[in-house]
mmCIF file of C-alpha atoms in Angstrom:
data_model
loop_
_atom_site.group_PDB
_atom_site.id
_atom_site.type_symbol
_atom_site.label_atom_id
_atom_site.label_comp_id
_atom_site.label_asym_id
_atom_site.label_seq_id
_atom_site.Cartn_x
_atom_site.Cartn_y
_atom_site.Cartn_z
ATOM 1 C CA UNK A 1 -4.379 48.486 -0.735
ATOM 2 C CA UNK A 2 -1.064 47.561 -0.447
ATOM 3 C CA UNK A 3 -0.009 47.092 3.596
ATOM 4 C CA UNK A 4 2.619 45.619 6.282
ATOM 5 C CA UNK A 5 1.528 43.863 9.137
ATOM 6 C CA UNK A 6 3.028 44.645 12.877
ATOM 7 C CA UNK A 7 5.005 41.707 12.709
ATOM 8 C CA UNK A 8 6.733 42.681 8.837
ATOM 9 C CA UNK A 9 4.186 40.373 6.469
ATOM 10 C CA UNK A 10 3.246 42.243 3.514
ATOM 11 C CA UNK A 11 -0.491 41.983 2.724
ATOM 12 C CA UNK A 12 -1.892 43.406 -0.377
ATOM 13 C CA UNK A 13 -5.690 43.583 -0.949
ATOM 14 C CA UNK A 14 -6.653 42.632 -4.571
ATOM 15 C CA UNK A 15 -9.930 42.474 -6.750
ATOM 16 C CA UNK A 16 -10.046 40.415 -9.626
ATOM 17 C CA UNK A 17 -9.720 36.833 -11.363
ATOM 18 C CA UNK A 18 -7.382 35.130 -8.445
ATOM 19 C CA UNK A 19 -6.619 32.523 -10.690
ATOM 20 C CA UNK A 20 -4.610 34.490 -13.336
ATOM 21 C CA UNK A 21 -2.645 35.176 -10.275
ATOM 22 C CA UNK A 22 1.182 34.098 -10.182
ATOM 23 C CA UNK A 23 2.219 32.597 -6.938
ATOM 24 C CA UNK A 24 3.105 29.604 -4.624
ATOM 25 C CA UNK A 25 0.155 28.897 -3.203
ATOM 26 C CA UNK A 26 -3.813 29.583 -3.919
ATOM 27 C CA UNK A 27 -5.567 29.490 -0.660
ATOM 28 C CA UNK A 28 -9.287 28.808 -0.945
ATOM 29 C CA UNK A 29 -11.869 28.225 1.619
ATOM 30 C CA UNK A 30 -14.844 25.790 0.960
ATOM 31 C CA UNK A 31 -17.259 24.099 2.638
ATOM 32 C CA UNK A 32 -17.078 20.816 4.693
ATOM 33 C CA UNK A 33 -19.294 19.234 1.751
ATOM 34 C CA UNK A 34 -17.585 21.140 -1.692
ATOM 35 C CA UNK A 35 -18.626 20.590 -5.424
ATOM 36 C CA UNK A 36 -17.742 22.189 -8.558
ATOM 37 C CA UNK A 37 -20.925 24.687 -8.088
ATOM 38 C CA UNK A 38 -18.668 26.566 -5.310
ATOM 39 C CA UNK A 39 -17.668 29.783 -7.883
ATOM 40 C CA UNK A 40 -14.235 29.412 -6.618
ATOM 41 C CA UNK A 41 -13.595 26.034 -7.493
ATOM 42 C CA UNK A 42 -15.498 26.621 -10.380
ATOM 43 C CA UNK A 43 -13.096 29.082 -11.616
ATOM 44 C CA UNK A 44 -10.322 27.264 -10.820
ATOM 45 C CA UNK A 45 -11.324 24.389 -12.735
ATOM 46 C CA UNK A 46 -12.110 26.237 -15.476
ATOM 47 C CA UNK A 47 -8.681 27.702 -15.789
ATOM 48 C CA UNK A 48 -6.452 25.335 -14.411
ATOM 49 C CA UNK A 49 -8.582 22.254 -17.004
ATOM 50 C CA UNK A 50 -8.964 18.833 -16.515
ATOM 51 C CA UNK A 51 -6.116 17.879 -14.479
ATOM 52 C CA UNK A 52 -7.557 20.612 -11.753
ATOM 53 C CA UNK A 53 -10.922 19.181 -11.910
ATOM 54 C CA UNK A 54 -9.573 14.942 -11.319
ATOM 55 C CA UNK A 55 -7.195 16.647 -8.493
ATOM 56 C CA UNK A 56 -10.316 18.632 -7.206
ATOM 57 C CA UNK A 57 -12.845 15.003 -7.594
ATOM 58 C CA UNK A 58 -9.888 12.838 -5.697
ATOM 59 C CA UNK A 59 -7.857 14.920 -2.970
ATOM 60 C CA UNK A 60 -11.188 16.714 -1.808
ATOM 61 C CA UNK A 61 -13.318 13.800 -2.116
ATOM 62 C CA UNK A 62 -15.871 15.906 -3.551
ATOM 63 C CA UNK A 63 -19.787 15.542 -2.130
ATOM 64 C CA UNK A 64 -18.339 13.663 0.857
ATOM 65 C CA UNK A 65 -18.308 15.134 4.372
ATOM 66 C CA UNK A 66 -14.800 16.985 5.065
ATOM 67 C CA UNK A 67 -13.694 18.122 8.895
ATOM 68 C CA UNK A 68 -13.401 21.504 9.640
ATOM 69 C CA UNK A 69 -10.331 23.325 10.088
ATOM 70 C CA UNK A 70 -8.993 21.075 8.112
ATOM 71 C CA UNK A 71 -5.836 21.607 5.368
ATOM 72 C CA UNK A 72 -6.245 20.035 1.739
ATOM 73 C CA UNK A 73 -3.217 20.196 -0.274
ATOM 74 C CA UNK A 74 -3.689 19.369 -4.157
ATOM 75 C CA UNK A 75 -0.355 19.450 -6.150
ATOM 76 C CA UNK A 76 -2.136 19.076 -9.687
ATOM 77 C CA UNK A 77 -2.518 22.928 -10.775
ATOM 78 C CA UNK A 78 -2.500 22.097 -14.709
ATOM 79 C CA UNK A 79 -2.601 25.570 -16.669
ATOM 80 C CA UNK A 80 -2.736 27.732 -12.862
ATOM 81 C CA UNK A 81 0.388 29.957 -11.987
ATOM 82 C CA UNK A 82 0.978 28.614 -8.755
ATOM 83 C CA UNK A 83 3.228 25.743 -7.470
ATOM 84 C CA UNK A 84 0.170 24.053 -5.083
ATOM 85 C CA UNK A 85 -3.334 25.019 -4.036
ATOM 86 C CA UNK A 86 -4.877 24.591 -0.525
ATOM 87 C CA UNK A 87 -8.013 23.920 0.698
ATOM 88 C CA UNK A 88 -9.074 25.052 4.295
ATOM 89 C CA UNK A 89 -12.610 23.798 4.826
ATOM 90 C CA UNK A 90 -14.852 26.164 7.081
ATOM 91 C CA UNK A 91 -18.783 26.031 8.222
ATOM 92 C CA UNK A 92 -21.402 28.530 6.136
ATOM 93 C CA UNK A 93 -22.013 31.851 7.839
ATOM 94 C CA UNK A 94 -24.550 31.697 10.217
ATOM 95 C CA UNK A 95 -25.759 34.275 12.527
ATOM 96 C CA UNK A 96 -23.905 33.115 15.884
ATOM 97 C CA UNK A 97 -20.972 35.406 15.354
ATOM 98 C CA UNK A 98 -18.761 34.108 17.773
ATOM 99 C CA UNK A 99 -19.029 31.125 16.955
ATOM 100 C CA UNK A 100 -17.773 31.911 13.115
ATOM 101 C CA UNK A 101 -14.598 34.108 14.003
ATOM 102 C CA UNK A 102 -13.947 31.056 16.087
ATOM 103 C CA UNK A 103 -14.013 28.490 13.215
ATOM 104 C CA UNK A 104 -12.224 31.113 10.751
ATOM 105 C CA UNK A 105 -9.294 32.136 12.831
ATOM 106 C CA UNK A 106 -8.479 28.085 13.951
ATOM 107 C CA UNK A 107 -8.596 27.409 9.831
ATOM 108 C CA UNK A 108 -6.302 30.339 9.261
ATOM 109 C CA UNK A 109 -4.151 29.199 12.100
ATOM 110 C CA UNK A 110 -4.147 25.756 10.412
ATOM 111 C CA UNK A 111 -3.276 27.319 6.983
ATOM 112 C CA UNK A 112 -0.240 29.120 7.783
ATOM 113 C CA UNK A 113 1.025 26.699 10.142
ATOM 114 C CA UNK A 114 0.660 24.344 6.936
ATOM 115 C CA UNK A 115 2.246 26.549 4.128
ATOM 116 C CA UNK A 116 3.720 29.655 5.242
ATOM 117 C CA UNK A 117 7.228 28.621 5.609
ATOM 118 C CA UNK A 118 7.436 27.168 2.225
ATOM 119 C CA UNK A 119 5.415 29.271 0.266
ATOM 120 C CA UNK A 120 6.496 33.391 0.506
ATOM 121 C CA UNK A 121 3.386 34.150 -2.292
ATOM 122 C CA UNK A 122 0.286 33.114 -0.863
ATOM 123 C CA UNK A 123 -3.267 33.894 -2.908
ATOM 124 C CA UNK A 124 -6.197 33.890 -0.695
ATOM 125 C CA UNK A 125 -9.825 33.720 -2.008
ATOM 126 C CA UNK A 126 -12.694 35.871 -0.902
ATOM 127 C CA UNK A 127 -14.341 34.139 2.259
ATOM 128 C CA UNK A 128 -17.426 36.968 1.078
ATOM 129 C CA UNK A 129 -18.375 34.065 -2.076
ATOM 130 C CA UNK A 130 -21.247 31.897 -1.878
ATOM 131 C CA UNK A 131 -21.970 29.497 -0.737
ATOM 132 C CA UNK A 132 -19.814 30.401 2.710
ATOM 133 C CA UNK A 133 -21.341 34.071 2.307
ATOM 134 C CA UNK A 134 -19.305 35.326 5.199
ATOM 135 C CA UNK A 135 -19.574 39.510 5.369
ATOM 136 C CA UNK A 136 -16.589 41.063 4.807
ATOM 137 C CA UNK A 137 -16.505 42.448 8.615
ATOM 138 C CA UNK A 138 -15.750 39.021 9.573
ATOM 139 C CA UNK A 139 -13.407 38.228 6.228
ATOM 140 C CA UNK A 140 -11.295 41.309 7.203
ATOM 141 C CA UNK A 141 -11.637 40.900 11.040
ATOM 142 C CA UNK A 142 -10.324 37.318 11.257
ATOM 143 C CA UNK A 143 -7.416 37.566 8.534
ATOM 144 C CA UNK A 144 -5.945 40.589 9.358
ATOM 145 C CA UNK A 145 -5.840 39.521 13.414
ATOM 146 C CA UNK A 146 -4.285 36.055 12.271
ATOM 147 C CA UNK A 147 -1.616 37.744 10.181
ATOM 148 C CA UNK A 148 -0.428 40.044 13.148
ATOM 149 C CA UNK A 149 -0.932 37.109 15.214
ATOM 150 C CA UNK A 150 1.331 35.119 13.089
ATOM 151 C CA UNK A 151 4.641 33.756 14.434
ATOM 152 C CA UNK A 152 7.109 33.067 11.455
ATOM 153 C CA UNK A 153 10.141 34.366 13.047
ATOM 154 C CA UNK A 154 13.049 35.187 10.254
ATOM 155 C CA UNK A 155 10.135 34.393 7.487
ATOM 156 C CA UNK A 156 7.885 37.217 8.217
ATOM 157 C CA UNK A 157 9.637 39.905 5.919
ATOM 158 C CA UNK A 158 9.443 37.163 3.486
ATOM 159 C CA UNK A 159 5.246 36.475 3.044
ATOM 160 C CA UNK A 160 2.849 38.501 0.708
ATOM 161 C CA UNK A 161 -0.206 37.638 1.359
ATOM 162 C CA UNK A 162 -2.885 38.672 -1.322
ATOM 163 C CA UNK A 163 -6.751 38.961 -0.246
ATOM 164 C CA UNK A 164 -8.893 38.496 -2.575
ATOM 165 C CA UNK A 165 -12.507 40.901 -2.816
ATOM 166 C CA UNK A 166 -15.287 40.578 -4.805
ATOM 167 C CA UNK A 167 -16.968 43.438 -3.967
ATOM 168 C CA UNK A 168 -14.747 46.787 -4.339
ATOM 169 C CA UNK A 169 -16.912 48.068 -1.219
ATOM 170 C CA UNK A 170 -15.125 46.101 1.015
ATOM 171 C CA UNK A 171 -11.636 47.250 0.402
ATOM 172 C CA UNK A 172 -12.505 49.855 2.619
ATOM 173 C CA UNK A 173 -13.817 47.522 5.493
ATOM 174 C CA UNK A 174 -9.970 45.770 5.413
ATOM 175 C CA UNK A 175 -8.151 49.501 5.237
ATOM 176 C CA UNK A 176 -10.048 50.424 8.394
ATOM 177 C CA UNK A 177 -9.534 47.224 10.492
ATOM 178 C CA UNK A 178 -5.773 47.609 9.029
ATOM 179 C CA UNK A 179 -4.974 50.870 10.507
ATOM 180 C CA UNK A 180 -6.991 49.875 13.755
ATOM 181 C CA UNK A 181 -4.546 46.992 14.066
ATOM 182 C CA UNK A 182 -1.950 49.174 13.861
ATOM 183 C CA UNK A 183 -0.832 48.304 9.936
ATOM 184 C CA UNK A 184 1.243 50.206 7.902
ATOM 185 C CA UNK A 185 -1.155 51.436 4.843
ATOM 186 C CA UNK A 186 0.699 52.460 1.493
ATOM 187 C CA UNK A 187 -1.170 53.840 -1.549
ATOM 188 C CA UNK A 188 0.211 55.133 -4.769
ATOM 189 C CA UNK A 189 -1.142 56.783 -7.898
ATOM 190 C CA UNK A 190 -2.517 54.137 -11.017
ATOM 191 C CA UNK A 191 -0.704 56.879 -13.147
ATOM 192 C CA UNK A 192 2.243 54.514 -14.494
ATOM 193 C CA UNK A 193 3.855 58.086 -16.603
ATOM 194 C CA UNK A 194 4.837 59.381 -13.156
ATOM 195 C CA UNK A 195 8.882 58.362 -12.550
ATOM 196 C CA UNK A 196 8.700 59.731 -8.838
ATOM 197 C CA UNK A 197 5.587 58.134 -7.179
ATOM 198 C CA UNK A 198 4.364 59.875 -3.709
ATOM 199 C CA UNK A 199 3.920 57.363 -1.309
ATOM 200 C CA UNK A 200 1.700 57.834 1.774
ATOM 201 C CA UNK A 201 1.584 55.715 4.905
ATOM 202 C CA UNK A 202 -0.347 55.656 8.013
ATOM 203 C CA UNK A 203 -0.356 53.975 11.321
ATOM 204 C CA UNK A 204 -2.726 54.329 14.061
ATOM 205 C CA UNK A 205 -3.227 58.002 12.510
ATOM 206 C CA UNK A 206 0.000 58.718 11.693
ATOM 207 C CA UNK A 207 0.889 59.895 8.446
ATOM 208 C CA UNK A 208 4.230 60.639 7.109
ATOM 209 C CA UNK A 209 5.166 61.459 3.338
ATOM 210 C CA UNK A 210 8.133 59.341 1.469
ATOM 211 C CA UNK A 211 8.951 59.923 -2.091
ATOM 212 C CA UNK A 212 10.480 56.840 -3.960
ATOM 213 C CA UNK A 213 12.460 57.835 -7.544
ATOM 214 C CA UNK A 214 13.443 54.789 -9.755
ATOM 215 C CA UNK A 215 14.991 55.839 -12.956
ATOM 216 C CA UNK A 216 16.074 53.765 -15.628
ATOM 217 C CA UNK A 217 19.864 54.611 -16.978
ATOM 218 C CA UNK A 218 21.512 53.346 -20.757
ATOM 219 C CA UNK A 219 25.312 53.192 -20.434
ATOM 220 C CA UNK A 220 28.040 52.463 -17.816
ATOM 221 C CA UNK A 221 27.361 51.941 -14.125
ATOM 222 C CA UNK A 222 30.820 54.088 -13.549
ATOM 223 C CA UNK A 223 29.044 57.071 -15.377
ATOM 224 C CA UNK A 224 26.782 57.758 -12.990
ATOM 225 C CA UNK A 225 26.823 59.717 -9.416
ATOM 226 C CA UNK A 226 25.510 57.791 -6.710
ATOM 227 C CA UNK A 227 26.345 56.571 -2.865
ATOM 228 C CA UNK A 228 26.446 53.587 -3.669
ATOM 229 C CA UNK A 229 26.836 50.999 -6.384
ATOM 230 C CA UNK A 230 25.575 47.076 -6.423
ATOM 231 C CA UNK A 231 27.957 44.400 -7.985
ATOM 232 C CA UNK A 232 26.624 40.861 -8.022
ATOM 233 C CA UNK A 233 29.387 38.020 -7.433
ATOM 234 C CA UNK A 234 30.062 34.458 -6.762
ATOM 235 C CA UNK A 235 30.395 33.279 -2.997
ATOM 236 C CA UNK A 236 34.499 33.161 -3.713
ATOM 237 C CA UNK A 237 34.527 36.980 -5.023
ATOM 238 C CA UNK A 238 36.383 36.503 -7.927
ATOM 239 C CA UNK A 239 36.775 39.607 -9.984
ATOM 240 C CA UNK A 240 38.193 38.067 -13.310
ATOM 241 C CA UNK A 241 34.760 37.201 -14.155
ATOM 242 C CA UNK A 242 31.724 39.091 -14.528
ATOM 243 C CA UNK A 243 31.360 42.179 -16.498
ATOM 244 C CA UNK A 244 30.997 44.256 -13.258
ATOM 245 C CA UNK A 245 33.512 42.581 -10.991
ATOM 246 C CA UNK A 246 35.858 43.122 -14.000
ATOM 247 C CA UNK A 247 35.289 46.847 -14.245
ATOM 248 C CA UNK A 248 35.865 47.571 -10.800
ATOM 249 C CA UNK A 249 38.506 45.933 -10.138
ATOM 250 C CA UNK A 250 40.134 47.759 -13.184
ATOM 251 C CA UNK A 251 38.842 51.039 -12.055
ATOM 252 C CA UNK A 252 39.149 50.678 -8.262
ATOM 253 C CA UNK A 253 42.606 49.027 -8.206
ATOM 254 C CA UNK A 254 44.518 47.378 -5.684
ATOM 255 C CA UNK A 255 42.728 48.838 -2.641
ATOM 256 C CA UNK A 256 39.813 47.031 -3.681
ATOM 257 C CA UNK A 257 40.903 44.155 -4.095
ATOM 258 C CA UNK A 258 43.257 44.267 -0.599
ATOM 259 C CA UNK A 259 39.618 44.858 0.839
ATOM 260 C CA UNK A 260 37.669 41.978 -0.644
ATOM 261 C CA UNK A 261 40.428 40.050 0.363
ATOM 262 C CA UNK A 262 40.305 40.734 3.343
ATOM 263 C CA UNK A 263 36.613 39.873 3.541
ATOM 264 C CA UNK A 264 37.303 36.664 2.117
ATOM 265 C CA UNK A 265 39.878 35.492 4.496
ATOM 266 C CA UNK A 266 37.673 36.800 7.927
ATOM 267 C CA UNK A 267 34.190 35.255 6.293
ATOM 268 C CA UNK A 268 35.627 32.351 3.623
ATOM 269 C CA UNK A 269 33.008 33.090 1.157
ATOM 270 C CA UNK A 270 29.980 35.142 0.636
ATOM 271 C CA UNK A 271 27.100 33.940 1.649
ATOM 272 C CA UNK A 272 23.839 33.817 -0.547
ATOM 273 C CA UNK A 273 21.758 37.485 1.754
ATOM 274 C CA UNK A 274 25.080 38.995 2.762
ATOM 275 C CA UNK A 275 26.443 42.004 1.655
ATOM 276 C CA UNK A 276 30.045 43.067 1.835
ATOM 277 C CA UNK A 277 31.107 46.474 1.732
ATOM 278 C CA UNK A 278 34.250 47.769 -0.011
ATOM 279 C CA UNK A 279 35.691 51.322 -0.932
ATOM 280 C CA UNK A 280 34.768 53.064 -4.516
ATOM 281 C CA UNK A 281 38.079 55.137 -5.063
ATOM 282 C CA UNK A 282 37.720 56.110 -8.192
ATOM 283 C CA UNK A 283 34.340 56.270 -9.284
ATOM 284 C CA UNK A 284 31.283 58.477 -8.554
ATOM 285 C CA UNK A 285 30.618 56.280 -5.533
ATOM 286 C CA UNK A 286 30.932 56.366 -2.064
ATOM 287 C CA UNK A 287 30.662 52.497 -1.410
ATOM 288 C CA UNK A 288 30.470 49.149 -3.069
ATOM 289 C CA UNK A 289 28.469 46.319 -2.047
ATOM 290 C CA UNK A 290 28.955 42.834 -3.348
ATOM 291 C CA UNK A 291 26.419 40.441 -3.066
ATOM 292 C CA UNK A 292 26.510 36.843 -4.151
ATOM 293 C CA UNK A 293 22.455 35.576 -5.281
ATOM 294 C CA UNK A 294 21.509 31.877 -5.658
ATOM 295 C CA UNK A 295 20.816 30.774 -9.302
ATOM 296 C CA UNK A 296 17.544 31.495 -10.831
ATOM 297 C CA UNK A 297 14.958 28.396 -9.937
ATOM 298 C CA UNK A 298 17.564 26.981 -7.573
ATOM 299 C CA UNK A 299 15.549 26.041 -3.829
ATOM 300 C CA UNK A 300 14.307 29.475 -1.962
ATOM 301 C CA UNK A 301 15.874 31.868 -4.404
ATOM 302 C CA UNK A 302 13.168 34.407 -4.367
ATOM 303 C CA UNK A 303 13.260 34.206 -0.937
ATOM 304 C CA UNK A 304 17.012 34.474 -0.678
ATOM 305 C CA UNK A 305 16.862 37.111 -3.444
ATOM 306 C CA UNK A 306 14.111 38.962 -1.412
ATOM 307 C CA UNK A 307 16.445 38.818 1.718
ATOM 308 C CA UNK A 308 19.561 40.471 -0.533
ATOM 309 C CA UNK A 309 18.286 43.346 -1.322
ATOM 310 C CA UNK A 310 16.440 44.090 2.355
ATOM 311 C CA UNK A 311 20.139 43.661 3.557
ATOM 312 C CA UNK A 312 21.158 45.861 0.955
ATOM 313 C CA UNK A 313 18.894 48.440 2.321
ATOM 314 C CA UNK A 314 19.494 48.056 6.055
ATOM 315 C CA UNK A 315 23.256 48.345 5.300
ATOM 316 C CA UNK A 316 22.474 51.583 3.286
ATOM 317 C CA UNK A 317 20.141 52.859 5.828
ATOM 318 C CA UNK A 318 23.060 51.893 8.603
ATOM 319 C CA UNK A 319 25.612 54.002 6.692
#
């Protein structure tokens, strides 16, 4: 189940071994007393090795009494693909209901508050696992109402959440409690031959059909008919480097390059997210937007990659 949250945070609802997963942070929740006999540790231990397992034994001061709704950061992840793992220590289920959702949603609150900002990929681990044994009612109930709950501000269209299942019944628990909280619900065929996936999404009953066509091209940019094309710059625009930048402002000419100086002189630079728009005389376009992206591994460039090309879209969309 792949989702968005009232408030723009991505969710995505995933069976499997969480910790093949690639991400910022794996989220797991243990009990105020853990040991390695916890199958999530476990796991983790087992694939993240040795270093995992000393980080585990000394940051969670294993078989000693932890608080609850409490936040354990360990920064050792060894052979994991994530940059940190937390640890958000909740009671065992027990049959006073209230009294769980209570405990749950204050650790949630205290997990985002902790690493949401920071970390846009966020792995959570199935609350359903022994020995916290929580039904997924609860899992679904207190998750989903914490992520709508959420306030991240500019970050929210940032965060994917994934929530982890161990139990494929219980995807359909979360898809219910998703549309009754008003979530947008996306599915799309496992069929990987189709090039023009149907996509399907519903809120609060509502169900409208989009169609999304990606198509993979060999050849010159200029060769092909479209509304718009995408050139990727520095922040100082300057078109006598990079293969793209070259070839437009050969093809496009001097009105081109009257307009992105223009740009240049009202805004100084392009900023890292913004998107400047410039005429495409000349070519099989209607438009050309210029984007400038931070260098690959540099501080927050996922995020400010992820930010690009929503701006690219809203600028699209606004045209």
């Amino acid at each position: 189940v792949n989702a968005t949250s009232p408030n723009g945070i991505r969710v995505l609802i995933y069976q499997g071994d969480f910790a093949k997963m690639k991400c910022d942070t794996i989220t797991t929740f243990i009990t105020d007393t853990p040991t390695f006999n916890e199958p999530v540790l476990r796991s983790l231990s087992c694939e993240g090795g040795q270093e995992v397992s000393n980080d585990f034994e000394s940051s969670l001061r294993l078989n000693r009494k932890l608080i609850t709704a409490t936040v354990h950061k360990t920064l050792n992840v060894g052979r994991l693909s994530c940059n940190e793992m937390c640890h958000v220590v909740v009671p065992k289920y027990s049959d006073t209901i209230h009294q769980n959702v209570q405990h749950i949603v204050a650790a949630a609150n205290k997990l985002f508050e902790a690493i949401c900002i920071n970390s846009p990929d966020i792995v959570i681990t199935p609350l359903t696992s022994a020995p916290l044994n929580y039904p997924p009612e609860i899992y679904a109930q207190t998750m989903i109402s914490t992520l709508s709950n959420l306030n991240v501000g500019m970050y929210s269209n940032d965060l994917n959440v994934k929530l982890f299942i161990d139990d494929p019944n219980h995807k359909d628990v979360f898809e219910q409690m998703m549309r009754d909280s008003g979530y947008k619900i996306f599915y799309s065929p496992n069929d990987s031959s189709h090039t023009t996936t149907p996509i399907v999404s519903g809120q609060r009953g509502n169900v409208e059909s989009l169609e999304k066509v990606i198509k993979i091209k060999k050849g010159s940019i200029l060769d092909v008919q479209a509304d718009v094309y995408i050139n990727s710059t520095g922040p100082e625009m300057d078109f006598s480097a990079g293969t793209l930048s070259i070839m437009f402002k050969k093809t496009c000419g001097k009105k081109l390059m009257d307009e992105v100086q223009e740009y240049i002189k009202a805004e100084r630079t392009l900023q890292p997210g913004k998107v400047a728009v410039t005429s495409a005389n000349n070519t099989k376009a209607k438009a050309i937007y210029h984007v400038s992206l931070e260098k690959y591994l540099e501080k927050d460039c996922r995020r400010s990659f992820r930010k690009t090309i929503q701006n690219i879209l809203l600028t699209a969309k606004d045209k």
